[in-house]
Coordinates of C-alpha atoms in Angstrom, one line a residue:
Chain A
D1 CA 1.5 -5.7 54.6
Q2 CA 4.0 -7.5 52.6
Q3 CA 2.6 -10.9 51.8
V4 CA 5.9 -12.1 50.0
K5 CA 9.0 -11.6 51.7
Q6 CA 12.7 -11.7 50.7
N7 CA 14.6 -10.8 53.9
S8 CA 18.1 -10.8 52.4
P9 CA 18.5 -7.6 50.3
S10 CA 21.9 -9.0 49.1
L11 CA 23.8 -12.2 48.7
S12 CA 27.5 -12.8 47.6
V13 CA 28.9 -16.1 46.6
Q14 CA 31.9 -17.7 44.9
E15 CA 31.7 -18.9 41.5
G16 CA 31.2 -22.7 41.6
R17 CA 29.5 -22.5 44.8
I18 CA 25.7 -22.9 45.6
S19 CA 23.6 -19.7 45.7
I20 CA 20.6 -20.0 47.9
L21 CA 17.8 -17.3 47.8
N22 CA 15.1 -17.4 50.2
C23 CA 11.3 -16.2 50.1
D24 CA 8.6 -16.5 52.6
Y25 CA 4.9 -15.8 52.1
T26 CA 1.9 -15.2 54.2
N27 CA -1.1 -15.9 52.0
S28 CA -2.0 -19.4 52.0
M29 CA -4.2 -18.7 48.6
F30 CA -1.2 -18.4 46.5
D31 CA -1.5 -21.2 43.9
Y32 CA 1.7 -20.7 42.1
F33 CA 5.2 -19.2 42.7
L34 CA 7.7 -17.9 40.3
W35 CA 11.3 -16.6 40.5
Y36 CA 12.4 -13.8 38.2
K37 CA 15.8 -12.5 37.2
K38 CA 16.5 -9.0 36.4
Y39 CA 19.4 -7.2 35.0
P40 CA 19.7 -3.4 35.3
A41 CA 17.6 -1.4 32.7
E42 CA 15.6 -4.4 31.8
G43 CA 12.4 -5.9 32.9
P44 CA 12.3 -9.1 34.9
T45 CA 12.6 -12.3 33.1
F46 CA 11.1 -15.5 34.0
L47 CA 13.4 -18.1 35.3
I48 CA 11.7 -21.0 37.0
S49 CA 8.3 -21.5 38.8
I50 CA 6.6 -24.2 41.0
S51 CA 3.2 -25.1 41.5
S52 CA 1.6 -25.1 45.1
I53 CA 0.9 -28.7 44.9
K54 CA 4.6 -29.7 44.4
D55 CA 7.5 -29.4 46.5
K56 CA 10.3 -29.3 44.1
N57 CA 11.1 -28.2 40.5
E58 CA 14.5 -28.4 38.8
D59 CA 15.7 -27.0 35.6
G60 CA 19.3 -27.3 34.7
R61 CA 21.2 -25.4 37.6
F62 CA 18.2 -24.0 39.0
T63 CA 16.1 -25.7 41.5
V64 CA 13.1 -24.3 43.4
F65 CA 12.0 -25.9 46.6
L66 CA 8.6 -25.1 48.2
N67 CA 7.7 -25.9 51.8
K68 CA 3.9 -25.2 52.2
S69 CA 3.7 -25.9 55.9
A70 CA 6.5 -23.4 56.6
K71 CA 5.1 -21.0 53.7
H72 CA 8.6 -20.8 52.5
L73 CA 10.3 -21.3 49.2
S74 CA 13.9 -21.1 48.1
L75 CA 16.0 -20.9 44.9
H76 CA 19.1 -23.0 44.5
I77 CA 21.7 -22.2 41.9
V78 CA 24.5 -24.5 41.5
P79 CA 27.1 -24.2 40.3
S80 CA 26.8 -20.4 40.5
Q81 CA 28.5 -18.4 37.7
P82 CA 29.3 -14.8 37.4
G83 CA 26.6 -14.4 34.6
D84 CA 24.1 -15.2 37.4
S85 CA 24.6 -12.1 39.0
A86 CA 21.4 -10.1 38.9
V87 CA 18.5 -9.1 41.2
Y88 CA 16.3 -12.2 41.8
F89 CA 12.6 -11.5 42.6
C90 CA 10.3 -14.2 44.2
A91 CA 6.7 -13.8 43.2
A92 CA 3.4 -15.5 44.0
S93 CA 0.2 -15.8 42.2
Y94 CA -3.5 -15.5 43.0
Y95 CA -6.7 -15.4 41.2
Q96 CA -8.9 -12.4 41.8
G97 CA -11.3 -10.3 39.7
G98 CA -11.2 -12.7 36.8
S99 CA -7.4 -12.8 36.3
E100 CA -4.3 -14.2 37.8
K101 CA -2.3 -11.6 39.6
L102 CA 1.2 -11.4 41.0
V103 CA 2.7 -10.3 44.3
F104 CA 6.4 -9.7 44.4
G105 CA 9.1 -9.7 46.9
K106 CA 11.8 -6.9 47.2
G107 CA 14.3 -8.7 45.3
T108 CA 17.4 -10.3 46.3
K109 CA 20.6 -8.6 44.7
L110 CA 23.1 -12.0 43.9
T111 CA 26.7 -11.3 43.2
V112 CA 28.7 -14.2 42.0
N113 CA 32.5 -13.5 42.3
P114 CA 34.9 -15.1 39.9
Chain B
G1 CA 11.3 -13.9 21.8
A2 CA 8.4 -12.0 22.7
V3 CA 9.2 -8.4 23.8
V4 CA 7.4 -5.6 25.7
S5 CA 8.7 -2.1 25.2
Q6 CA 8.0 1.0 27.3
H7 CA 8.4 4.7 26.4
P8 CA 9.8 6.9 27.8
S9 CA 12.4 5.0 29.6
R10 CA 12.8 7.8 32.0
V11 CA 10.9 11.2 32.5
I12 CA 11.4 14.4 34.5
C13 CA 8.4 16.6 35.0
K14 CA 7.1 19.5 37.0
S15 CA 4.6 19.2 39.8
G16 CA 1.0 19.4 38.4
T17 CA 1.8 18.2 35.0
S18 CA 0.6 15.0 33.3
V19 CA 2.7 12.3 32.1
K20 CA 1.8 9.5 29.8
I21 CA 3.8 6.2 29.7
E22 CA 3.3 3.7 26.8
C23 CA 3.6 0.0 27.0
R24 CA 3.8 -2.1 23.7
S25 CA 3.7 -5.6 23.0
L26 CA 6.1 -5.8 20.0
D27 CA 5.4 -9.2 18.3
F28 CA 2.4 -10.6 20.0
Q29 CA -1.2 -9.3 21.0
A30 CA -2.2 -8.8 24.4
T31 CA -5.8 -8.4 25.6
T32 CA -4.7 -7.7 29.1
M33 CA -1.5 -5.8 30.3
F34 CA -0.7 -5.2 34.0
W35 CA 0.9 -2.0 35.5
Y36 CA 3.1 -2.0 38.3
R37 CA 4.9 0.7 40.5
Q38 CA 8.1 0.0 42.4
F39 CA 9.5 2.6 45.0
P40 CA 13.0 2.5 46.2
K41 CA 14.0 -0.7 48.1
Q42 CA 10.3 -2.0 47.8
S43 CA 8.5 -4.7 45.8
L44 CA 6.8 -4.4 42.5
M45 CA 3.2 -3.5 43.5
L46 CA 0.4 -4.1 41.2
M47 CA -1.6 -1.1 40.3
A48 CA -4.3 -2.1 37.7
T49 CA -5.1 -4.5 35.1
S50 CA -5.6 -3.0 31.8
N51 CA -8.1 -4.8 29.5
E52 CA -8.4 -4.2 25.7
G53 CA -11.7 -2.5 24.9
S54 CA -12.9 -2.2 28.4
K55 CA -12.3 -0.2 31.6
A56 CA -9.3 -1.0 33.6
T57 CA -9.6 -2.5 37.0
Y58 CA -7.7 -0.9 39.8
E59 CA -6.0 -2.5 43.0
Q60 CA -7.2 -1.2 46.2
G61 CA -5.7 2.0 47.3
V62 CA -4.9 3.2 43.5
E63 CA -6.6 6.4 42.5
K64 CA -8.2 5.6 39.1
D65 CA -8.8 9.4 38.5
K66 CA -5.1 9.8 38.9
F67 CA -3.8 6.9 37.1
L68 CA -5.7 6.8 33.7
I69 CA -5.2 3.7 31.8
N70 CA -6.3 3.3 28.0
H71 CA -5.8 -0.1 26.3
A72 CA -7.0 1.1 22.8
S73 CA -5.4 -1.8 20.9
L74 CA -4.1 -5.3 21.2
T75 CA -0.5 -4.1 21.4
L76 CA -0.6 -0.7 23.3
S77 CA -1.7 0.3 26.7
T78 CA -1.2 3.7 28.2
L79 CA -0.9 4.9 31.7
T80 CA -1.2 8.7 32.4
V81 CA -0.1 9.9 35.7
T82 CA -2.6 13.1 35.7
S83 CA -1.3 16.2 38.0
A84 CA 1.7 14.4 39.0
H85 CA 3.3 15.2 42.5
P86 CA 6.8 14.3 44.0
E87 CA 5.2 11.3 45.7
D88 CA 4.4 9.8 42.4
S89 CA 8.1 9.6 41.8
S90 CA 8.8 6.0 41.1
F91 CA 9.5 3.0 38.7
Y92 CA 6.5 2.2 36.7
I93 CA 6.7 -1.2 34.7
C94 CA 4.1 -2.9 32.5
S95 CA 3.6 -6.6 31.7
A96 CA 1.9 -8.6 29.2
P97 CA 0.8 -12.1 28.9
P98 CA 0.4 -13.5 25.3
Q99 CA -2.9 -14.6 24.1
L100 CA -2.7 -18.3 24.8
L101 CA -4.9 -21.2 23.4
P102 CA -7.8 -22.2 25.7
G103 CA -6.7 -24.9 28.1
S104 CA -3.1 -23.7 28.1
G105 CA -3.1 -23.9 31.8
L106 CA -2.1 -21.7 34.6
A107 CA 1.8 -22.4 34.2
A108 CA 1.9 -21.3 30.6
Y109 CA -0.1 -18.1 31.3
L110 CA 2.2 -17.1 34.1
E111 CA 5.5 -18.2 32.7
T112 CA 4.9 -16.4 29.5
Q113 CA 4.1 -13.0 31.0
Y114 CA 6.7 -10.5 29.7
F115 CA 7.8 -7.2 31.3
G116 CA 8.7 -4.1 29.9
P117 CA 12.1 -2.5 30.9
G118 CA 10.3 0.2 33.1
T119 CA 10.0 3.9 33.1
R120 CA 11.4 6.0 35.6
L121 CA 9.4 9.0 36.8
L122 CA 10.8 11.9 38.8
V123 CA 8.4 14.7 39.7
L124 CA 9.9 18.0 40.9

């Protein structure tokens, strides 16, 4: 039962254009959402996050939008750069058993072409 | 910045043997570490929470006798896959949130959780 879904396994965009990565979730108890970036042979690194009480968070070229009614969030990267090419994971957190736990999507491989 | 290392990065073993994977926080102390598993084309799935000085807590469906976790110090957690079988072949990755000051908040706790590079296990 996939609670966090990234339905696009891959995305290819031209340098300078906008990249939009999507994520859907099913559990309304999630209280925080995060996006991670992962390069080959490295662990995921935190990119940007959003609390469940907000609908937008912006950090430089990266913006995350949250639509709670649709249980949908998206990551916008603009302008996209070749160095943004990586796998992006959407994750949601919930509190259980005395700690915050993360549920991940399967990831979307972004390729930004020069 | 903070770094979490894992050793080995990849391991091949015969069916029935045990394999130990280490997760180390290199420049910070971690009372809690998390162990995840990722099968091909699947998401990272939380297996267990490793707690320094106490027993690990396992997620539903994860066999505690098969995946032994030891968090003996504030910088080291080990995951031992006992009597490994081919279906245990997977990518194992750990993460560790640094110890934060009380009241740091949820965002700080989640955003500063560092992941190791992962260990690729292949059981023949």
